[in-house]
Amino acid sequence: MNASSEKYDVVVIGGGPGGSTLASLVSMQGHRVLLLEKQRFPRHQIGESLLPSTVHGICRLLGVTKQLDDAGFMRKRGGTFLWGRCAEPWTFAFSERADSPTGYAYQVERSKFDKILLDNAAALGVEVREESAVTDVLLENGRVAGVKYCASNGGCRQASATFVVDASGHQSTFYRFAGKRIQSKVFQNVAAYAYFRDGKRLPEPNAGNILCVAFPDGWFWYIPLSRSLTSVGVVVAKENAGAIRNLWDEKGHSFVDKCPLIRDFLGDASRITEGPYGVVRVRKDYSYCNTAFYRDGLILVGDAACFVDPVLSSGVHLATYSGLLAARSINTALEGHLREDVCLDEFEYRYRREFGNFYQFLTAFYDMHKDEQSYYWEARKVLGSEEGSQAAFIKLVAGLSPDDENVFPSGPGQQVSHGLGEWFGKLQSAEKCGRGPSSCRTDVKGFDFDTFLPGISSEMTQVQLQALMGHERGGEHPLRRSGLVPSADGFHWSTPVAFQRNK
Ligand SMILES: Cc1cc2nc3c(=O)[nH]c(=O)nc-3n(C[C@H](O)[C@H](O)[C@H](O)COP(=O)(O)OP(=O)(O)OC[C@H]3O[C@@H](n4cnc5c(N)ncnc54)[C@H](O)[C@@H]3O)c2cc1C
């Protein structure tokens, strides 16, 4: 290590939601954190539809509740889907009670949301340097011990740290120091998206909902970002990558024309053609999982570690939740309460578990859409596919080794089994829909979409409890034998016994 390099407890690569969450939660414990972000904020990013646990859990812990309120983001009460066997759209709400204080999330312009989190990190003591791109990590006796970074004006420097956190998103090149990035074989999709003025809105109280519409070539998202601004994206097979860029050009309305509901919603709308929202953007190769989420001195959070398909709006939740998990591990290890590898095993176990829950639900959700005539939908049936039968990717998602084979009775629905196998089965056995939207919901036998989010992730509830009740919340059980639990303050790990004693 260069003798003149700067020294920190933690260097974070990337100032997206994962990086700024982690940096803030470590800095709040008094540790010295440097965050390096290659762009200058506000910058554009996709991932605009949030979940309640991010808004009422992580963002409350970070102390940005008022800034989010003041920003005037659109309130999202749930999701509306034209998906499955139903001919009509159906809706789920985060809460049945319209006045529930935590029964909503936000649709955000990520340029504004991410800047709120990054500015807040700086206010909490994180040294934030924008336009500073990390170009390499520095190794010392096999441990990642720092980074090399270059400012946009050309000057390059080094910074050393006890921990380097890779939060550089899907563009990460540093994940390879921890393991291999394995692409999903089933979710080989490509997405194109653009922004529109004056698109239609769903009737109240669902005007702020995300609308997801399946059609023979894939599916559309339609996210109302304000009264007049809408983010519209289409997800299709990667074989369509060439055609997709023409999506909204004069000649190429093909995908919109094939999807009557979206065509109707965009009937009086015009595509924005200037400024940051004025280009059609394309994203591909975004469904993957790394073989390891950490190695000595290096931790991957958010998209740097894994991401699969945006239909459940899980990306920012997973990025910020993994930021919290990694922050607990770093705080505990830096303060010498528990061994570093034990803390980081807990981080990786919990992050894979959460990701696995979403992955499992996602596969069920894709399998649920019936369109035997469509190449797109048949090619994405996980059951019977290479991914489903060999289950290698699913095991990777869940962090299971071949030795864990005997925990799988049969089928991927049970493989990442954290209590969702039953729901998966119900989705698979969904019968024909009834006549209207409400019967569409109830005819998916015994499956209650209104409770699916808390069901996917009990961790979301725990994070919200930590944010709302702090020390007053009840003790948590470990998620596995000899696992750790969050400390009473929620910012460290404890052994289950220590937690009870210290309460
Ligand atoms: C098509 C699509 C639609 C999506 N829709 C949704 C949605 O509706 N809701 C949702 O929650 N999620 C959605 N997502 C996922 C969401 O975009 C991501 O999960 C989320 O942004 C991950 O946050 P992050 O902090 O890990 O990374 P990012 O938000 O990608 O932030 C990483 C940061 O690191 C910086 N960086 C990169 N390299 C370097 C470097 N070398 N040095 C310094 N800085 C660097 C980048 O500039 C960037 O600011 C979607 C994803 C896709 C592909």
PDB file of C-alpha atoms in Angstrom, residues 326-440:
ATOM      1  CA  ALA A 326     -23.629  -5.308   5.554  1.00  0.00           C
ATOM      2  CA  ALA A 327     -23.547  -2.245   7.825  1.00  0.00           C
ATOM      3  CA  ARG A 328     -24.463  -4.428  10.813  1.00  0.00           C
ATOM      4  CA  SER A 329     -21.617  -6.803   9.906  1.00  0.00           C
ATOM      5  CA  ILE A 330     -19.080  -4.010   9.448  1.00  0.00           C
ATOM      6  CA  ASN A 331     -20.079  -2.166  12.648  1.00  0.00           C
ATOM      7  CA  THR A 332     -19.902  -5.363  14.690  1.00  0.00           C
ATOM      8  CA  ALA A 333     -16.549  -6.448  13.249  1.00  0.00           C
ATOM      9  CA  LEU A 334     -14.956  -2.973  13.520  1.00  0.00           C
ATOM     10  CA  GLU A 335     -15.985  -2.753  17.172  1.00  0.00           C
ATOM     11  CA  GLY A 336     -14.568  -6.230  17.815  1.00  0.00           C
ATOM     12  CA  HIS A 337     -17.767  -7.729  19.233  1.00  0.00           C
ATOM     13  CA  LEU A 338     -17.824 -10.782  16.970  1.00  0.00           C
ATOM     14  CA  ARG A 339     -15.520 -12.380  14.426  1.00  0.00           C
ATOM     15  CA  GLU A 340     -15.581 -10.743  10.985  1.00  0.00           C
ATOM     16  CA  ASP A 341     -16.282 -13.973   9.064  1.00  0.00           C
ATOM     17  CA  VAL A 342     -19.182 -14.854  11.361  1.00  0.00           C
ATOM     18  CA  CYS A 343     -20.725 -11.409  10.794  1.00  0.00           C
ATOM     19  CA  LEU A 344     -20.231 -11.568   7.025  1.00  0.00           C
ATOM     20  CA  ASP A 345     -21.667 -15.085   6.814  1.00  0.00           C
ATOM     21  CA  GLU A 346     -24.802 -13.711   8.458  1.00  0.00           C
ATOM     22  CA  PHE A 347     -24.924 -10.872   5.904  1.00  0.00           C
ATOM     23  CA  GLU A 348     -24.562 -13.251   2.960  1.00  0.00           C
ATOM     24  CA  TYR A 349     -27.005 -15.791   4.349  1.00  0.00           C
ATOM     25  CA  ARG A 350     -29.709 -13.165   4.907  1.00  0.00           C
ATOM     26  CA  TYR A 351     -29.176 -11.338   1.629  1.00  0.00           C
ATOM     27  CA  ARG A 352     -29.360 -14.575  -0.384  1.00  0.00           C
ATOM     28  CA  ARG A 353     -32.419 -15.632   1.570  1.00  0.00           C
ATOM     29  CA  GLU A 354     -34.230 -12.384   0.813  1.00  0.00           C
ATOM     30  CA  PHE A 355     -33.150 -12.455  -2.830  1.00  0.00           C
ATOM     31  CA  GLY A 356     -34.171 -16.129  -2.995  1.00  0.00           C
ATOM     32  CA  ASN A 357     -37.643 -15.331  -1.700  1.00  0.00           C
ATOM     33  CA  PHE A 358     -38.169 -12.761  -4.444  1.00  0.00           C
ATOM     34  CA  TYR A 359     -36.641 -15.074  -7.033  1.00  0.00           C
ATOM     35  CA  GLN A 360     -38.974 -17.871  -6.017  1.00  0.00           C
ATOM     36  CA  PHE A 361     -42.015 -15.658  -6.132  1.00  0.00           C
ATOM     37  CA  LEU A 362     -40.900 -14.270  -9.480  1.00  0.00           C
ATOM     38  CA  THR A 363     -40.597 -17.699 -11.072  1.00  0.00           C
ATOM     39  CA  ALA A 364     -44.097 -18.531  -9.840  1.00  0.00           C
ATOM     40  CA  PHE A 365     -45.355 -15.223 -11.190  1.00  0.00           C
ATOM     41  CA  TYR A 366     -43.880 -15.855 -14.655  1.00  0.00           C
ATOM     42  CA  ASP A 367     -45.126 -19.452 -14.664  1.00  0.00           C
ATOM     43  CA  MET A 368     -48.573 -18.155 -13.790  1.00  0.00           C
ATOM     44  CA  HIS A 369     -48.965 -16.264 -17.064  1.00  0.00           C
ATOM     45  CA  LYS A 370     -50.638 -18.630 -19.524  1.00  0.00           C
ATOM     46  CA  ASP A 371     -49.927 -18.071 -23.208  1.00  0.00           C
ATOM     47  CA  GLU A 372     -48.979 -21.351 -24.860  1.00  0.00           C
ATOM     48  CA  GLN A 373     -48.889 -19.635 -28.265  1.00  0.00           C
ATOM     49  CA  SER A 374     -46.173 -17.240 -27.199  1.00  0.00           C
ATOM     50  CA  TYR A 375     -42.505 -17.984 -27.595  1.00  0.00           C
ATOM     51  CA  TYR A 376     -41.691 -15.431 -24.915  1.00  0.00           C
ATOM     52  CA  TRP A 377     -43.897 -16.892 -22.194  1.00  0.00           C
ATOM     53  CA  GLU A 378     -43.173 -20.538 -22.975  1.00  0.00           C
ATOM     54  CA  ALA A 379     -39.413 -19.888 -22.989  1.00  0.00           C
ATOM     55  CA  ARG A 380     -39.692 -18.393 -19.509  1.00  0.00           C
ATOM     56  CA  LYS A 381     -41.496 -21.252 -17.824  1.00  0.00           C
ATOM     57  CA  VAL A 382     -39.089 -22.173 -15.089  1.00  0.00           C
ATOM     58  CA  LEU A 383     -40.719 -25.530 -14.409  1.00  0.00           C
ATOM     59  CA  GLY A 384     -39.389 -28.003 -16.944  1.00  0.00           C
ATOM     60  CA  SER A 385     -36.673 -25.628 -18.080  1.00  0.00           C
ATOM     61  CA  GLU A 386     -32.992 -26.282 -17.745  1.00  0.00           C
ATOM     62  CA  GLU A 387     -32.928 -23.826 -14.883  1.00  0.00           C
ATOM     63  CA  GLY A 388     -35.871 -25.543 -13.220  1.00  0.00           C
ATOM     64  CA  SER A 389     -34.729 -29.115 -13.666  1.00  0.00           C
ATOM     65  CA  GLN A 390     -31.068 -28.639 -12.833  1.00  0.00           C
ATOM     66  CA  ALA A 391     -31.894 -25.972 -10.309  1.00  0.00           C
ATOM     67  CA  ALA A 392     -28.267 -24.806 -10.318  1.00  0.00           C
ATOM     68  CA  PHE A 393     -29.181 -21.153 -10.517  1.00  0.00           C
ATOM     69  CA  ILE A 394     -31.826 -21.502  -7.849  1.00  0.00           C
ATOM     70  CA  LYS A 395     -29.327 -23.160  -5.534  1.00  0.00           C
ATOM     71  CA  LEU A 396     -26.894 -20.372  -6.242  1.00  0.00           C
ATOM     72  CA  VAL A 397     -29.522 -17.768  -5.431  1.00  0.00           C
ATOM     73  CA  ALA A 398     -30.232 -19.429  -2.109  1.00  0.00           C
ATOM     74  CA  GLY A 399     -26.552 -19.965  -1.366  1.00  0.00           C
ATOM     75  CA  LEU A 400     -26.935 -23.725  -1.143  1.00  0.00           C
ATOM     76  CA  SER A 401     -24.197 -26.206  -1.938  1.00  0.00           C
ATOM     77  CA  PRO A 402     -24.687 -29.580  -3.711  1.00  0.00           C
ATOM     78  CA  ASP A 403     -24.606 -31.110  -0.211  1.00  0.00           C
ATOM     79  CA  ASP A 404     -27.945 -29.429   0.463  1.00  0.00           C
ATOM     80  CA  GLU A 405     -29.588 -31.483  -2.298  1.00  0.00           C
ATOM     81  CA  ASN A 406     -31.586 -33.551   0.148  1.00  0.00           C
ATOM     82  CA  VAL A 407     -33.449 -30.500   1.414  1.00  0.00           C
ATOM     83  CA  PHE A 408     -35.268 -30.274  -1.950  1.00  0.00           C
ATOM     84  CA  PRO A 409     -38.234 -32.606  -2.166  1.00  0.00           C
ATOM     85  CA  SER A 410     -39.045 -31.695  -5.796  1.00  0.00           C
ATOM     86  CA  GLY A 411     -39.446 -28.732  -8.122  1.00  0.00           C
ATOM     87  CA  PRO A 412     -38.021 -25.250  -7.813  1.00  0.00           C
ATOM     88  CA  GLY A 413     -41.048 -24.053  -5.908  1.00  0.00           C
ATOM     89  CA  GLN A 414     -39.798 -25.911  -2.893  1.00  0.00           C
ATOM     90  CA  GLN A 415     -36.141 -25.408  -3.497  1.00  0.00           C
ATOM     91  CA  VAL A 416     -35.765 -21.946  -2.113  1.00  0.00           C
ATOM     92  CA  SER A 417     -38.139 -22.850   0.594  1.00  0.00           C
ATOM     93  CA  HIS A 418     -38.677 -20.200   3.212  1.00  0.00           C
ATOM     94  CA  GLY A 419     -42.371 -20.751   3.610  1.00  0.00           C
ATOM     95  CA  LEU A 420     -43.381 -19.785   0.075  1.00  0.00           C
ATOM     96  CA  GLY A 421     -43.624 -23.258  -1.429  1.00  0.00           C
ATOM     97  CA  GLU A 422     -47.295 -23.470  -0.508  1.00  0.00           C
ATOM     98  CA  TRP A 423     -48.111 -20.195  -2.267  1.00  0.00           C
ATOM     99  CA  PHE A 424     -46.100 -21.302  -5.254  1.00  0.00           C
ATOM    100  CA  GLY A 425     -48.247 -24.423  -5.457  1.00  0.00           C
ATOM    101  CA  LYS A 426     -51.406 -22.331  -5.290  1.00  0.00           C
ATOM    102  CA  LEU A 427     -50.230 -20.153  -8.121  1.00  0.00           C
ATOM    103  CA  GLN A 428     -49.411 -23.204 -10.211  1.00  0.00           C
ATOM    104  CA  SER A 429     -52.848 -24.637  -9.691  1.00  0.00           C
ATOM    105  CA  ALA A 430     -54.619 -21.375 -10.486  1.00  0.00           C
ATOM    106  CA  GLU A 431     -57.746 -22.149 -12.455  1.00  0.00           C
ATOM    107  CA  LYS A 432     -59.536 -20.105 -15.068  1.00  0.00           C
ATOM    108  CA  CYS A 433     -60.474 -16.621 -14.053  1.00  0.00           C
ATOM    109  CA  GLY A 434     -63.971 -15.512 -13.397  1.00  0.00           C
ATOM    110  CA  ARG A 435     -65.696 -12.632 -15.083  1.00  0.00           C
ATOM    111  CA  GLY A 436     -64.400  -9.461 -13.476  1.00  0.00           C
ATOM    112  CA  PRO A 437     -61.326  -8.054 -11.805  1.00  0.00           C
ATOM    113  CA  SER A 438     -62.357  -9.010  -8.283  1.00  0.00           C
ATOM    114  CA  SER A 439     -63.036 -12.608  -9.254  1.00  0.00           C
ATOM    115  CA  CYS A 440     -59.652 -12.671 -10.995  1.00  0.00           C
TER     116      CYS A 440
END
